[in-house]
Coordinates of C-alpha atoms in Angstrom, one line a residue:
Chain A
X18 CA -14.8 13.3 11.9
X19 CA -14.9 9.6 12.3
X20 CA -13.0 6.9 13.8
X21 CA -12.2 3.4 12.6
X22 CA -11.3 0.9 15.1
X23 CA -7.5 -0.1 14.4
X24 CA -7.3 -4.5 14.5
X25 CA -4.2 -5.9 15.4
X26 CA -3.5 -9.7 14.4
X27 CA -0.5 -11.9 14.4
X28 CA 0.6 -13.5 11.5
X29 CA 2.4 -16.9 11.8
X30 CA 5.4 -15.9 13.3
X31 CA 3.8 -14.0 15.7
X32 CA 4.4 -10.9 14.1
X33 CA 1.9 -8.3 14.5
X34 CA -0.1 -5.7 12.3
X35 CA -2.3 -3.2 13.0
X36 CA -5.2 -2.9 10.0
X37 CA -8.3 -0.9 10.1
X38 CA -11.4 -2.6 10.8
X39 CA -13.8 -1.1 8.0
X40 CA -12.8 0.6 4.4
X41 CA -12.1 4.1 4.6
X42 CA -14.7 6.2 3.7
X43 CA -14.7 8.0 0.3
X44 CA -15.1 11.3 1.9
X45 CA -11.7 11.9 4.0
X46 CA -9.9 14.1 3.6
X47 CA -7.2 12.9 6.0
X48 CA -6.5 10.2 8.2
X49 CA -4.6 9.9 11.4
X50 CA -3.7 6.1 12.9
X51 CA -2.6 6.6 16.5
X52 CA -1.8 2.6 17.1
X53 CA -5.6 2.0 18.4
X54 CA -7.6 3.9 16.1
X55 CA -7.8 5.4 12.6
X56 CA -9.0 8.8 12.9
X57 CA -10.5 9.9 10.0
X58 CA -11.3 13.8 9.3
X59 CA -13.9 14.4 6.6
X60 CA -15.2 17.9 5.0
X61 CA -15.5 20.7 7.0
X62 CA -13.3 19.3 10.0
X63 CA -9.8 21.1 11.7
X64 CA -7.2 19.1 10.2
X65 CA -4.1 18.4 12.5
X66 CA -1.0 20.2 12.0
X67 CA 1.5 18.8 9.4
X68 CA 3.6 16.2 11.6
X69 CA 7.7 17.5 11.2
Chain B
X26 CA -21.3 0.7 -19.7
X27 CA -17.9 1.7 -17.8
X28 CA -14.6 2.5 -19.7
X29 CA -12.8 -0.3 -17.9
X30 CA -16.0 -3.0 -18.4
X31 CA -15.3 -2.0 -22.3
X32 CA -11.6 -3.2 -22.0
X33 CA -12.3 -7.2 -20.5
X34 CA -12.0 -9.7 -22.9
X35 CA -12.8 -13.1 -21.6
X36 CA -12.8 -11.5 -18.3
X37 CA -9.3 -10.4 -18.7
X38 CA -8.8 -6.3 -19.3
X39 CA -6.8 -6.0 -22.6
X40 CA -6.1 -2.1 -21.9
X41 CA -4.3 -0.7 -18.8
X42 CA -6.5 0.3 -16.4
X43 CA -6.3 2.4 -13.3
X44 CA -7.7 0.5 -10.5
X45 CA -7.0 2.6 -7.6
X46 CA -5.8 5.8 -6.5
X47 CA -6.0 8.9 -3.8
X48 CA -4.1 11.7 -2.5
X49 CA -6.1 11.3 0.8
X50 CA -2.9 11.4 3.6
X51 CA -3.2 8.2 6.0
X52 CA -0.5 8.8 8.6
X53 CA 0.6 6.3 11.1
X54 CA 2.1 7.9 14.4
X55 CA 2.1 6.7 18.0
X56 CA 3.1 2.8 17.8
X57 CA 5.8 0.8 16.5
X58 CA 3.4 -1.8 15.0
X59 CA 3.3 -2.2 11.6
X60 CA 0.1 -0.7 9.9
X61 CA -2.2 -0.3 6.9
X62 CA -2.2 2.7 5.5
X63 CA -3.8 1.6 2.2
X64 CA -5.4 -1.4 1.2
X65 CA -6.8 -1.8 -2.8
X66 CA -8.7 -5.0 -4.0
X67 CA -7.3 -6.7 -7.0
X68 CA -10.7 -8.7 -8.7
X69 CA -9.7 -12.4 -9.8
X70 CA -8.2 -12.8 -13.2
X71 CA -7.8 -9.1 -14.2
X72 CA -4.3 -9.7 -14.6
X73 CA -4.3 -12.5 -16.9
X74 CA -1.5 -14.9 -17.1
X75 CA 1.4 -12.5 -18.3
X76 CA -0.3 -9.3 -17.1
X77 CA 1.5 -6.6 -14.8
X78 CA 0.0 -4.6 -11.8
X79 CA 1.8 -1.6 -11.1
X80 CA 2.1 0.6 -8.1
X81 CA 3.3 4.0 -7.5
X82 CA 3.3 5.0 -3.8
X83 CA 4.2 8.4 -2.3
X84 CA 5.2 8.4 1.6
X85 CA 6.8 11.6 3.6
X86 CA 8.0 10.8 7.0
X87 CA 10.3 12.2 9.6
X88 CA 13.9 13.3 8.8
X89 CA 15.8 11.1 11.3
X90 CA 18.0 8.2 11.8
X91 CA 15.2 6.0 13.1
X92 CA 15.0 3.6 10.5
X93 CA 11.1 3.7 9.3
X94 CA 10.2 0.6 7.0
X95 CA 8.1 1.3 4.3
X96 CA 6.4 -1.9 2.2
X97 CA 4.0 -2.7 -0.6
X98 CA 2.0 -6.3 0.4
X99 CA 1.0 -8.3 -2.3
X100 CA -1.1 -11.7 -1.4
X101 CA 0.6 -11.1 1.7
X102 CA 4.4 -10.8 0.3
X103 CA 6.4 -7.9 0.6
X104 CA 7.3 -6.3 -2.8
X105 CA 8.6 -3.6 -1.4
X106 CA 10.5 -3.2 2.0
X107 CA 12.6 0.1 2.6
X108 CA 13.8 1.8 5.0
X109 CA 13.9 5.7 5.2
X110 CA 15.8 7.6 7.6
X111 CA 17.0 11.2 6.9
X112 CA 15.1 11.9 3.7
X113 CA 11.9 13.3 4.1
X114 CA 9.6 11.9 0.7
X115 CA 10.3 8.9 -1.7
X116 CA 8.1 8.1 -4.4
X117 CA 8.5 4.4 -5.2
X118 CA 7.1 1.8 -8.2
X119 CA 6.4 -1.7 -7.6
X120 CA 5.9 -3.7 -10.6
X121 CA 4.4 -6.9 -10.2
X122 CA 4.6 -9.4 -13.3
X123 CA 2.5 -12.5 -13.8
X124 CA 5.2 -14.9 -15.1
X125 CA 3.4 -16.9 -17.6
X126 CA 1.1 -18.2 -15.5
X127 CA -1.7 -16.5 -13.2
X128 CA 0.0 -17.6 -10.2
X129 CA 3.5 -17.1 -10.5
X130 CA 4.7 -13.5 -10.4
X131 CA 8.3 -11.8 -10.5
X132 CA 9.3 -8.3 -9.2
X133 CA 12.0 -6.2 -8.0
X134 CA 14.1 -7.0 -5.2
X135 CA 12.0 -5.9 -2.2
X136 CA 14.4 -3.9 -1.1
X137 CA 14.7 -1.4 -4.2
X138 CA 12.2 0.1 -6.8
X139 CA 13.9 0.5 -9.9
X140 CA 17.6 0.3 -11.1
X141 CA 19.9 -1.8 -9.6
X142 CA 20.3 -4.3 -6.4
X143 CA 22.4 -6.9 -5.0
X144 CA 19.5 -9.0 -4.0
X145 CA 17.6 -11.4 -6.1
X146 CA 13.8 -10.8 -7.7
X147 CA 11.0 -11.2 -5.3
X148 CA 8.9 -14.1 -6.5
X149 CA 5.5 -15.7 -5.6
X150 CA 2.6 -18.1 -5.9
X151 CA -0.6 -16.0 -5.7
X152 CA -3.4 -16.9 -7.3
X153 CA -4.5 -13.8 -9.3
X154 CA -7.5 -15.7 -11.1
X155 CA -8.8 -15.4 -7.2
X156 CA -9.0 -11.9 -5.5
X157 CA -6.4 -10.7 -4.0
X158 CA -4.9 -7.4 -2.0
X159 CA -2.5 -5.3 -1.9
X160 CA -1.8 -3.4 1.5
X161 CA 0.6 -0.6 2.0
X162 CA 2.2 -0.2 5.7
X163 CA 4.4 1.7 7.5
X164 CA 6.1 1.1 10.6
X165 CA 7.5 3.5 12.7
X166 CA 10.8 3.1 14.8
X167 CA 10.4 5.8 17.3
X168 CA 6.4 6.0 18.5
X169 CA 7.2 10.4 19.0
X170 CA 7.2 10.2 14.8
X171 CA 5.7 9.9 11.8
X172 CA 4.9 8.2 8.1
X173 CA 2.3 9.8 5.4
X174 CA 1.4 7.6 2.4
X175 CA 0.3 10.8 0.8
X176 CA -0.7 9.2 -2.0
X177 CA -0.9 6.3 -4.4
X178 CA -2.2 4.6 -7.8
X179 CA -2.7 1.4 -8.7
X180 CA -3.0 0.1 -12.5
X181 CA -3.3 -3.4 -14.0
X182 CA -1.4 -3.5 -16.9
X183 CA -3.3 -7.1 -18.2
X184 CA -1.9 -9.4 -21.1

């Protein structure tokens, strides 16, 4: 498992968005964004229950 | 040499091509700020001046009446902006044509996919001989749920 920082900018309005701060790797198999991070799960990690 | 090296003429593909896709799940839960859930690189002039890209994204989200916007970002514009309460998938296609010209480009109202709206096309000035990207997002209106873009392809359909 890996995490990817989560980048928030403001666009011209002052709007913002939240955008990972490097590519996701090729290898996930899932990927969680929490608002400050991207968790990324990769082979051979627990991945999270299915959200409802 | 690759398959989709073999379909540019003058730098211009002149076969469809499938530039992107996955069925890796990128969830957004947690925060009410919009956010990337996919983001694909479109190389300069692969559409050519009346060329098409097309996208076919899959989300699943939380059945509820919290309104959670779903949207395909091309040079920055929405082509497609939903909202999706108390369903629990759509699959949606955005079709984005070069009008013409390789920087002029007409779609779908933002707010549908295909078949009918009220509201006019979505039209823009992006420069597609330069690179340009194509960001899906989802934003959440209650931080307790959730949005999956479980999947999604991306093809240029060049002319």
């Amino acid at each position: 498992m890996m995490t990817i920082q989560a980048v928030k900018t403001k666009d011209a309005r002052g709007t913002e968005s939240i955008a990972p701060a490097q590519q996701f790797p090729a290898d996930a198999i899932a990927i969680v964004c929490d608002g400050d991070v991207y968790l990324v799960y990769q082979a051979g990690d627990e991945l999270p229950e299915q959200p409802q | 040499m690759p398959a989709a090296v073999n379909s540019l003429k003058n730098g211009i593909a002149n076969s469809p091509i499938i530039l992107a896709q996955s069925a890796t799940p990128v969830s957004v839960t947690g925060t009410l700020t919009e956010t990337t859930l996919a983001t694909i690189t479109i190389p300069g002039g692969m559409m050519g001046p009346n060329g098409s890209l097309r996208i076919t994204p899959l989300f699943s989200y939380t059945s509820s009446a919290n309104n959670k916007q779903l949207r395909v970002k091309f040079g920055g514009a929405a082509y497609l902006s939903i909202g999706a309460t108390t369903s629990a998938t759509t699959q949606q296609l955005t079709l984005i044509r070069n009008r013409g010209s390789a920087a002029s480009q007409v779609a779908m109202a933002a707010s549908a996919s295909v078949g009918s709206s009220s509201n006019s096309p979505v039209t823009t000035t992006v420069d597609t001989t330069a690179e340009t990207t194509i960001v899906i997002t989802g934003q959440l209106a209650n931080t307790g749920e959730t949005i999956t873009l479980e999947g999604y392809a991306v093809e240029v359909l060049p002319s």
